[in-house]
Coordinates of C-alpha atoms in Angstrom, one line a residue:
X1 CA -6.5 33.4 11.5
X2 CA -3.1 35.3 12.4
X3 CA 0.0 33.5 11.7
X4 CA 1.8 32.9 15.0
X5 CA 5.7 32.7 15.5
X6 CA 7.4 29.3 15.4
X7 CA 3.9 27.2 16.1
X8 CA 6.5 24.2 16.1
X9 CA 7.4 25.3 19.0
X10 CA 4.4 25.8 20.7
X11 CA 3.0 22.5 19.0
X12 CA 4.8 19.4 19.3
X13 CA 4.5 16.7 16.4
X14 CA 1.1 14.7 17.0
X15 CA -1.5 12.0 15.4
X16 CA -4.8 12.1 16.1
X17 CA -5.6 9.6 19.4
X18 CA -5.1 6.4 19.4
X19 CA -7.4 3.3 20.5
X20 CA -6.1 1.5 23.9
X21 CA -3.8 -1.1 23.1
X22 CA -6.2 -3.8 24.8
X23 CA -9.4 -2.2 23.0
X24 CA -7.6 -2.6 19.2
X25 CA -6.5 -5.5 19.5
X26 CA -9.7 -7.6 19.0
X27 CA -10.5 -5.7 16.2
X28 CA -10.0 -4.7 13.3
X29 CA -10.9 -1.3 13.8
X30 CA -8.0 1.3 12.3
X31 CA -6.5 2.9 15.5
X32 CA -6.1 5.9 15.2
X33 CA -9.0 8.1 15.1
X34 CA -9.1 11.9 13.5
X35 CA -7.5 15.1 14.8
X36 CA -10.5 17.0 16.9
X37 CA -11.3 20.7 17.0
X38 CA -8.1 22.6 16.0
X39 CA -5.4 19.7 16.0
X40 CA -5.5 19.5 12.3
X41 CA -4.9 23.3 11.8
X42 CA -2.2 23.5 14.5
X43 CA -0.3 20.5 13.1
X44 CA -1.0 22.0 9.7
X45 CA 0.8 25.2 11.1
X46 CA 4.1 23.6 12.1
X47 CA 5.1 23.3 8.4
X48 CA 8.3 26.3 8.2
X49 CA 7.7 26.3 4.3
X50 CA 11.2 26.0 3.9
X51 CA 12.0 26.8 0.3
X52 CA 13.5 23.6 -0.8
X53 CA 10.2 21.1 -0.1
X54 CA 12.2 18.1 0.4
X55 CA 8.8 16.7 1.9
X56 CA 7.5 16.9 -2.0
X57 CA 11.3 15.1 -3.0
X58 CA 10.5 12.4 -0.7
X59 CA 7.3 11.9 -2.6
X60 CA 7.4 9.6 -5.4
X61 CA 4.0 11.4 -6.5
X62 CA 5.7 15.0 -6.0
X63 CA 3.2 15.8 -3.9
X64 CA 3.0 20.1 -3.2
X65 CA 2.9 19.4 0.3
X66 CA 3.8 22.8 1.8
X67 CA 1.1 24.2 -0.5
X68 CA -1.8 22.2 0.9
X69 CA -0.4 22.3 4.5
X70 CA -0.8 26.2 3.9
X71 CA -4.2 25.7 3.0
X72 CA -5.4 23.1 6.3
X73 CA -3.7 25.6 8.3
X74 CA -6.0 28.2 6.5
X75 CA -9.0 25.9 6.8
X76 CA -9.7 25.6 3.4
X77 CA -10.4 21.5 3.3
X78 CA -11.7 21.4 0.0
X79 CA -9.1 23.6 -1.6
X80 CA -6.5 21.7 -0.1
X81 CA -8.3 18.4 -1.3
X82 CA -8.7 20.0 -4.7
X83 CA -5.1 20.5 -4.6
X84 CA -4.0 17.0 -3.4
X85 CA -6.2 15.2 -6.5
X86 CA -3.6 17.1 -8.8
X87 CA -0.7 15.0 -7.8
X88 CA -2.2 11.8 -6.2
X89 CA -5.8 10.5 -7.1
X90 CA -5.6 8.3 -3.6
X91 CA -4.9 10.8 -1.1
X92 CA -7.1 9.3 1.5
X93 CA -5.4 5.8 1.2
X94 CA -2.0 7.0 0.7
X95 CA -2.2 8.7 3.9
X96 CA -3.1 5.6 5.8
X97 CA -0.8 2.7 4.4
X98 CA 2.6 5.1 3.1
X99 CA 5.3 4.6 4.9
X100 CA 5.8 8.2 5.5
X101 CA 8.4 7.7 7.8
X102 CA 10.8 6.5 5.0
X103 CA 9.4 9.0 2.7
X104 CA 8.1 13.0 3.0
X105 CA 7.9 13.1 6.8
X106 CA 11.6 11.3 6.5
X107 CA 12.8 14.2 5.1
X108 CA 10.7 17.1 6.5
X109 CA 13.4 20.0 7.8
X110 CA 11.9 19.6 11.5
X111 CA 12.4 15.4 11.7
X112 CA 15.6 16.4 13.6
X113 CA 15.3 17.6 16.9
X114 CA 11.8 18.7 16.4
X115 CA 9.7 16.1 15.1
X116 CA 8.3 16.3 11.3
X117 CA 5.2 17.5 10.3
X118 CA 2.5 15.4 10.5
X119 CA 1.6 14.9 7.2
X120 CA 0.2 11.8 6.2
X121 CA -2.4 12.1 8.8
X122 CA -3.5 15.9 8.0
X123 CA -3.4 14.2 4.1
X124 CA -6.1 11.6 5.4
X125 CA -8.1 13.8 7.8
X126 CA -8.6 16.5 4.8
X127 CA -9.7 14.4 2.7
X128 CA -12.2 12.5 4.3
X129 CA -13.6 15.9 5.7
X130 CA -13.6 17.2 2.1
X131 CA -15.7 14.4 0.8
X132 CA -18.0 14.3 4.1
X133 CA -18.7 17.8 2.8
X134 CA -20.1 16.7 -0.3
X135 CA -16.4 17.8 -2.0
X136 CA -15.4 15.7 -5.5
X137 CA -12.5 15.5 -7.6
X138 CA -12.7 18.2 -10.6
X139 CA -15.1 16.6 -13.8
X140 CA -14.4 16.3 -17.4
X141 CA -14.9 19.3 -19.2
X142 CA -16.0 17.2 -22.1
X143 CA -16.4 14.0 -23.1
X144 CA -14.4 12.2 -25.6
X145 CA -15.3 9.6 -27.5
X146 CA -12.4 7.4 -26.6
X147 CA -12.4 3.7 -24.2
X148 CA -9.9 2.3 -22.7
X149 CA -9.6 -0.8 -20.5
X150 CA -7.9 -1.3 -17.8
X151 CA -7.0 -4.5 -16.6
X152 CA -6.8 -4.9 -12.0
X153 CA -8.5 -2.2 -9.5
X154 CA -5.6 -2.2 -7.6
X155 CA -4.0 0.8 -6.9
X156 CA -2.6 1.7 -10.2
X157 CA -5.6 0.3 -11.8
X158 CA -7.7 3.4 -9.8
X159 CA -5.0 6.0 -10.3
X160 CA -5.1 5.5 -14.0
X161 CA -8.9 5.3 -13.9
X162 CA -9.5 8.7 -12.6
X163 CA -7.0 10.4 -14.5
X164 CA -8.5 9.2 -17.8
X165 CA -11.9 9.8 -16.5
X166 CA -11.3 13.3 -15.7
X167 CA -9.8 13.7 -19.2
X168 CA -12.9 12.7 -20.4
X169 CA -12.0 9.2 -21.6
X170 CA -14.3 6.2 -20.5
X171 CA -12.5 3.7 -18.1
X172 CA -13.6 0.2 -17.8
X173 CA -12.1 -1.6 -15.3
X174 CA -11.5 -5.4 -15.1
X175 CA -11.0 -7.3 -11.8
X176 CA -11.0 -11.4 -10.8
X177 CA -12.3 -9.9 -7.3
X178 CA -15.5 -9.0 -6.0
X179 CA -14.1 -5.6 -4.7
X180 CA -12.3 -3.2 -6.1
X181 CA -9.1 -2.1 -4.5
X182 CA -6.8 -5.7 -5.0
X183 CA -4.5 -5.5 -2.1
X184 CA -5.9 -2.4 -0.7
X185 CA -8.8 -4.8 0.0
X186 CA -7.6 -8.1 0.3
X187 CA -3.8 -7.9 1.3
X188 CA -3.9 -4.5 3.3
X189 CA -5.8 -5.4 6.8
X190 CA -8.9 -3.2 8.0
X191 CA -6.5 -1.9 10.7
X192 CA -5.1 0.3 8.4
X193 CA -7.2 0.7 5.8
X194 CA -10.7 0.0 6.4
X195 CA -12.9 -0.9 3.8
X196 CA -15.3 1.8 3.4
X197 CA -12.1 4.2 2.5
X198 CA -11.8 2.0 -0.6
X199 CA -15.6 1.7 -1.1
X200 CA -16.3 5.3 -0.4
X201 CA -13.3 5.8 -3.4
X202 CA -15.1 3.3 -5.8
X203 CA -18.6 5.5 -5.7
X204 CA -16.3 8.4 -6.2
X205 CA -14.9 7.0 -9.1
X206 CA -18.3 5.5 -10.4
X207 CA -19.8 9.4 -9.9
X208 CA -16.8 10.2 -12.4
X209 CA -18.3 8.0 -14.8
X210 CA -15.8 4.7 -14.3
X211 CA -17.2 1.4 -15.1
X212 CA -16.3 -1.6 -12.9
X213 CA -16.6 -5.1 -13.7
X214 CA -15.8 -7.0 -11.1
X215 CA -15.4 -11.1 -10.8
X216 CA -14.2 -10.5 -14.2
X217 CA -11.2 -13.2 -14.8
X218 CA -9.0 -11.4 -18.0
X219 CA -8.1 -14.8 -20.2
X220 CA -10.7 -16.7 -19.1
X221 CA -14.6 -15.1 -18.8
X222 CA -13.4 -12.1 -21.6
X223 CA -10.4 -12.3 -24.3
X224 CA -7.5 -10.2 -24.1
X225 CA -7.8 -9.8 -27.4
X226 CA -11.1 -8.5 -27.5
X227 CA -9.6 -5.9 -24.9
X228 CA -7.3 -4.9 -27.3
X229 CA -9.5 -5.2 -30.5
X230 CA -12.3 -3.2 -29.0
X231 CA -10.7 -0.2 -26.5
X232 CA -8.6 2.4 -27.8
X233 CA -5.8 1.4 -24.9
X234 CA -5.2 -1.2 -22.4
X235 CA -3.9 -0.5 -19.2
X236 CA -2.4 -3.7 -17.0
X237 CA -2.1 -3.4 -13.3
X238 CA -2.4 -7.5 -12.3
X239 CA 0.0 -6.7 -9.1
X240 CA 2.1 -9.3 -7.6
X241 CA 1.0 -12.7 -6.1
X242 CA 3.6 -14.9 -6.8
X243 CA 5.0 -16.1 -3.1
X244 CA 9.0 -15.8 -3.1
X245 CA 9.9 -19.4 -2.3
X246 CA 12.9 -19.6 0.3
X247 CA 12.8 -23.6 -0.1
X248 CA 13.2 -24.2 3.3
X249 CA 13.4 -27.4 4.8
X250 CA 9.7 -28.3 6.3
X251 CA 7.9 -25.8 4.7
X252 CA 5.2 -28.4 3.2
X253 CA 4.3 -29.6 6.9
X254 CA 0.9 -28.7 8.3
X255 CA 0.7 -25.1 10.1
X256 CA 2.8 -23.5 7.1
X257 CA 1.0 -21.2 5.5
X258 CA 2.1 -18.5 2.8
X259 CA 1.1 -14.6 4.1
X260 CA -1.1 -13.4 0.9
X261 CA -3.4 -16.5 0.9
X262 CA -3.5 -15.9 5.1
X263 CA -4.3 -12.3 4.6
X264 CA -7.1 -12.6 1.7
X265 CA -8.8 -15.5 3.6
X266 CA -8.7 -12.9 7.1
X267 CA -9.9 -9.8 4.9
X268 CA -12.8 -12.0 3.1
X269 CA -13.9 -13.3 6.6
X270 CA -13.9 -9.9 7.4
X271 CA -16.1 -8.9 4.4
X272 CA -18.8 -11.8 4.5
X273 CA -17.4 -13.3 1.1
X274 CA -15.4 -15.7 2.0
X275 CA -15.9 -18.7 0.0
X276 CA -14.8 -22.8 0.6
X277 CA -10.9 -21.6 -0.7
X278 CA -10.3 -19.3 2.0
X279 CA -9.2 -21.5 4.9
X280 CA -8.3 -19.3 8.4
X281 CA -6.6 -21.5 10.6
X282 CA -7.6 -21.0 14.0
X283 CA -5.0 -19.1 16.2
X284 CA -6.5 -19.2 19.1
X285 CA -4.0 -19.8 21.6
X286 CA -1.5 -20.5 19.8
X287 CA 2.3 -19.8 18.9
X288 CA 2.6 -18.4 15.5
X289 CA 6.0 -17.5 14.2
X290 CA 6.1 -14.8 11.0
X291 CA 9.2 -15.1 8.7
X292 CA 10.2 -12.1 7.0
X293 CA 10.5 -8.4 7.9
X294 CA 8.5 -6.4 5.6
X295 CA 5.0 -4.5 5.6
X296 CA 3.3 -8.2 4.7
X297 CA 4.9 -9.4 7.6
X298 CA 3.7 -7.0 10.1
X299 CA 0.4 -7.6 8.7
X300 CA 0.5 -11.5 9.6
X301 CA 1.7 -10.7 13.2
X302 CA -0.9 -7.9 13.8
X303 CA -3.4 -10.2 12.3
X304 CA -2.2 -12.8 14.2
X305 CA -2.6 -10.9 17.4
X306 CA -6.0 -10.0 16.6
X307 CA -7.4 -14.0 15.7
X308 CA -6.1 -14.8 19.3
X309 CA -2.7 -16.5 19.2
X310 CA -1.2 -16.8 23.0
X311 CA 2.1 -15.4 21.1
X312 CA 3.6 -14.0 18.0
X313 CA 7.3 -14.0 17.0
X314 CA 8.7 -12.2 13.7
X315 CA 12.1 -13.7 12.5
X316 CA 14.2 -11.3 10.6
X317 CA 18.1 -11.9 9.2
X318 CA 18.6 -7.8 9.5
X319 CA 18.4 -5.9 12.3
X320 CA 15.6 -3.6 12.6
X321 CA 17.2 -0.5 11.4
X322 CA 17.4 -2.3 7.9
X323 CA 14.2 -3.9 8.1
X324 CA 12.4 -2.9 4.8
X325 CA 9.0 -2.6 6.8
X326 CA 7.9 1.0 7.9
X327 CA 8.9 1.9 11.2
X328 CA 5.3 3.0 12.3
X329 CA 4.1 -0.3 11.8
X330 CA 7.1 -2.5 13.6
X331 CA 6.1 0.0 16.5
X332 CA 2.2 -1.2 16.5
X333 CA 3.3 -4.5 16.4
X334 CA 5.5 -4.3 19.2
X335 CA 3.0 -2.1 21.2
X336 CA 0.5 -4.9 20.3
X337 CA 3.2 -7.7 22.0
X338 CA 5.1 -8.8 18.8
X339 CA 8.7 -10.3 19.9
X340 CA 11.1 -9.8 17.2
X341 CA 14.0 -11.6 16.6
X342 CA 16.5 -9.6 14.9
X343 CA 19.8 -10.8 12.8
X344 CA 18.5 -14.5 12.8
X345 CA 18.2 -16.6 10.0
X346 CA 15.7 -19.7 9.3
X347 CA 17.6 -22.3 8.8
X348 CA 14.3 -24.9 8.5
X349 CA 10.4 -25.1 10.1
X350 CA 10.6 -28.6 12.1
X351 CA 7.9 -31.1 13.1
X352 CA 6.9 -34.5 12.3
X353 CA 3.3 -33.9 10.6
X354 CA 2.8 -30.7 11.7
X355 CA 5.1 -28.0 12.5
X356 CA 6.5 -27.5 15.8
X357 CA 9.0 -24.8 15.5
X358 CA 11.5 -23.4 13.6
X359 CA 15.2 -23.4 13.4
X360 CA 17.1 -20.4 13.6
X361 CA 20.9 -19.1 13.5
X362 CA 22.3 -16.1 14.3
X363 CA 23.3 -13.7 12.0
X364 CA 25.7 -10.5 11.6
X365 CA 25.6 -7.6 9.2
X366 CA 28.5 -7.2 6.3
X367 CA 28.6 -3.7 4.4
X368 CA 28.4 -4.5 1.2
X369 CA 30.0 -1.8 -1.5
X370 CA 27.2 0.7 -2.8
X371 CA 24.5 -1.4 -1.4
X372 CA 22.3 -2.8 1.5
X373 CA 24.2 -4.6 4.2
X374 CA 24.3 -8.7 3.6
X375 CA 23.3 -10.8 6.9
X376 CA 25.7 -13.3 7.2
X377 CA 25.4 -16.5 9.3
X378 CA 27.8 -16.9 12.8
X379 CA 28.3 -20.4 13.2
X380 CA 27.7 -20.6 16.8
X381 CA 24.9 -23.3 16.8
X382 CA 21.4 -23.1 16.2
X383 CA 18.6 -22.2 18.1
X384 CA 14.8 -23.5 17.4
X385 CA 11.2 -21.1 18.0
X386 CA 8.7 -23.3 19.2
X387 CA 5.8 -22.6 16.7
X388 CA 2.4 -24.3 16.0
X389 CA 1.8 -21.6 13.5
X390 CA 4.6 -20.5 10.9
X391 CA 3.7 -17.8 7.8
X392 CA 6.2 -17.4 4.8
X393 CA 6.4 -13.6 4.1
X394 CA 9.4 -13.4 1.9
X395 CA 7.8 -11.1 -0.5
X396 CA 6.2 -11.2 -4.2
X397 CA 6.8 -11.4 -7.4
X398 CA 5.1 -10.3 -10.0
X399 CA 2.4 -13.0 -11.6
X400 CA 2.4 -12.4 -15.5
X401 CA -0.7 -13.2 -16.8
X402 CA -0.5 -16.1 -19.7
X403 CA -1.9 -14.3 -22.2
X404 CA 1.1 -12.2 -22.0
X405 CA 3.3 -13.9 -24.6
X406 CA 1.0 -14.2 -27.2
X407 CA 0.0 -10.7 -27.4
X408 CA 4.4 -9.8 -27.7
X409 CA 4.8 -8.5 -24.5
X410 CA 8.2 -8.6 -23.0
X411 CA 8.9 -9.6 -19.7
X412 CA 12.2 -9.5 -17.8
X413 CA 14.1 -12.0 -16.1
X414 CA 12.0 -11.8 -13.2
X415 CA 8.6 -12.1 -14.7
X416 CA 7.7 -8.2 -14.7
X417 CA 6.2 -6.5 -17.4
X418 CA 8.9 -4.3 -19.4
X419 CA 7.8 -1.3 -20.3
X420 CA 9.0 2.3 -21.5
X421 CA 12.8 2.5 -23.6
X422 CA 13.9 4.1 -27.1
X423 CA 10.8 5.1 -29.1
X424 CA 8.2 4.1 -26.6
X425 CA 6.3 6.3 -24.1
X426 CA 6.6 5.8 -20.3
X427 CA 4.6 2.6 -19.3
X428 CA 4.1 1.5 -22.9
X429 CA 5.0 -2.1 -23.2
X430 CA 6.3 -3.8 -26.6
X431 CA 2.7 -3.5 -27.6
X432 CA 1.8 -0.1 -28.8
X433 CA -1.5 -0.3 -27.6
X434 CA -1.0 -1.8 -24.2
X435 CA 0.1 0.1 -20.9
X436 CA 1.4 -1.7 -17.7
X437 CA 2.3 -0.4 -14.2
X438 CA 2.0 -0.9 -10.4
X439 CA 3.3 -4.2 -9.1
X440 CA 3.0 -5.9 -11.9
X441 CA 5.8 -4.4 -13.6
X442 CA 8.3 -3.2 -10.2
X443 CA 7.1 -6.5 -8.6
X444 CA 6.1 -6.0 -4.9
X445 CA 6.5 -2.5 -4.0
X446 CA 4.6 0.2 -2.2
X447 CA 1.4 1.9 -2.9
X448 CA 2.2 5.1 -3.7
X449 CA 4.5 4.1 -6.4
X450 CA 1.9 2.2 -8.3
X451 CA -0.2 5.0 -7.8
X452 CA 2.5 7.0 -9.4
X453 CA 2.7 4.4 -12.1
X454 CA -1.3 4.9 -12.7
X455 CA -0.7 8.3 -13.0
X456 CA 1.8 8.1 -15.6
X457 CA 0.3 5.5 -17.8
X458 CA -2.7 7.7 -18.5
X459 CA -0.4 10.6 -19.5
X460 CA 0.9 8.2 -21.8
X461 CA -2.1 6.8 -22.8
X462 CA -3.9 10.5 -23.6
X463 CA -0.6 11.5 -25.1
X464 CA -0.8 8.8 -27.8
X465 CA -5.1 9.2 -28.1
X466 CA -4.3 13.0 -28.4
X467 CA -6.4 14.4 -25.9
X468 CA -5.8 17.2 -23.8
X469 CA -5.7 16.5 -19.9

């Protein structure tokens, strides 16, 4: 096809359609469907290729962005796919759940004044073509006679898996749940990421020659020891579960529930595996308050919205340009009938029995000196949500598994794996045979970063089994 002059001009920024506001709402269908006829190519050719990629800076995977936009805009899907899989091994799923606002697109030359490329929906609309098409990642060129185990098929747990696989190196990974994916499955809601993405990636990976064992509990139904004793390298990727306690006053009344349990029991229902633990309150009707402002907590409110409750509040203590969510997804939720209360602070979740709302103050932002701005309480009186339903979302930390201690890994202060330093290679822990990324080690963080941590354990992990990627 010719090239044509300034095509982001003639093309404004676009996504692909999305579902009517009162069709997506109860479901959990992901709304927004894929760019038809030549929408992909045109937003593909709005890319200037300006010299300094500052989309691929704004990538903690380095992504060549400007290189594979060439190729969409060329219609070469399973070059551009091919090209992708060298930086990221989760391109499909990246490009649903990254907050590319905050990230490439953030940065992309035309965001000001012109809107920025498109990219993380031209990354997931390529790739899904590509392996529609019958397209897979590049194989080993030989096998090796080397195993390693890796330990959670979360994100970094996959990410790792495919790059050893396509080294040549057998991958077994180990996972308590009955899917792979961890929080791309059970945290992330089907809205965003539906569940045949992350299936589709599993028999991708399998095809590759990865072995999964799932409903596998590390510690308990197989030895970390005999991990270490029989695999050349270990790999652990156990993510973050740990709820952030706030301590508030009220929080053990009925109707409080934490947002990870709340999200795993939704995603199970979703998946027909729910089992006797995975108690869904019914929200029907009712008022459900979120606390907290990240990406969990516009999952609880969009979740909320689609089990039925009559309204959904999100408290935050910041105001919403310094909310740590992505912006794309405090827009669904408002376009879904979210309130949000900005620069108010819970104070405590009131009710005798069972919660009936929760008591707020008002809050202003202090600059503080080389860092994030500090919400600080007005003293001008309180204020109480009425609330039937309230959900904690105050974040993660990272759950260290027991077995931990005994095998002389370090943790820091926080609970997170400690890994890399003098005379150790990047993602090596204390133990020279044992490799950590993902949440487990940055505690809860985004995707594409324990991705990136994946990626960079199993150049660590060849590096030391000296074989060539």
């Amino acid at each position: 096809m010719s090239e044509r002059p300034f095509p982001f001009l003639k093309f404004p920024r676009a996504l692909p359609s999305e579902v009517r506001i009162p069709i997506r709402v109860v479901n959990f269908n992901e709304i927004h469907a894929d760019f038809l006829g030549s929408e992909r190519v045109d937003q593909a050719s709005r890319c200037i290729d300006c010299g300094n990629p500052y989309c691929s800076w704004g990538c903690p995977l380095g992504n060549r962005i400007p290189q594979w936009l060439k190729l969409a805009r060329e219609g070469r899907v399973e070059d551009a796919a091919t090209l992708m899989h060298e930086t990221n091994p989760l391109p499909e799923i990246c490009g649903r759940v990254c907050p590319h606002d905050r990230l490439c697109e953030g940065v992309c030359t035309l965001e000001q004044g012109f809107g920025a490329v498109s990219i993380g929906a031209i990354e997931r609309s390529i790739t899904d073509e590509a392996i529609r098409r019958g397209w897979r990642p590049a194989e080993a060129t030989s096998r090796t006679d080397k195993r390693v185990a890796i330990i959670g098929a979360g994100p970094a747990g996959l990410a790792a898996a495919d790059r050893l696989a396509r080294a040549g190196v057998s991958a077994d990974v180990f996972d308590r749940h009955e899917e792979i994916g961890g929080l791309l499955t059970f945290g992330i809601p089907s809205f965003k990421l539906e569940k045949d993405i992350v299936r589709r990636r599993r028999q991708v990976l399998e095809e590759q020659g990865v072995r999964f064992h799932l409903g596998v509990r590390v510690g308990h139904d197989v030895a970390f020891e005999r991990l270490v004793d029989d695999y050349d390298a270990v790999f652990v990727a156990t993510g973050a579960y740990t709820a952030v306690d706030a301590q508030l006053p009220g929080q053990d009344l009925s109707g409080v529930i934490v947002a990870l349990p709340f999200l795993i029991a939704n995603a199970r229902q979703q998946l027909g595996t729910a089992t006797v633990a995975d108690v869904l309150p019914d929200l029907k009707g009712k008022r459900v308050v979120v606390l907290g402002g990240g990406d969990t907590a516009m999952d609880c409110v969009r979740t909320s919205v689609r089990l039925g409750a009559e309204r959904v509040t999100c408290v935050y203590r910041r105001d919403e340009e310094n909310m740590p969510g992505s912006r794309k997804e405090v827009k669904n939720a408002r376009d879904e009938g979210v309130i949000f209360r900005f620069l108010a602070q819970p104070l405590a979740i009131v009710g005798d029995g069972h919660v009936d709302g929760v008591e707020i103050v008002d809050t202003e932002l202090v600059a503080e000196a080389g860092g994030r701005a500090r919400a600080k309480v007005i003293a001008n009186g309180t204020q109480t949500i009425p609330a039937d339903i309230v959900i904690l979302s105050f974040g993660f930390l990272a759950s260290p598994p027991d077995w931990c201690a005994s095998a002389g890994i370090e943790l820091d202060n926080n609970g997170r794996l400690k890994v890399g330093g003098p005379s150790r290679l990047p993602q090596q822990t204390a133990h020279p045979k044992v490799f950590a990324g993902g949440d487990t080690v940055r505690g809860a963080d985004l995707v594409v970063r324990a991705v990136l941590d994946g990626r960079e354990a199993a150049r660590s992990i060849l590096s030391q089994l000296g074989v060539v990627a």
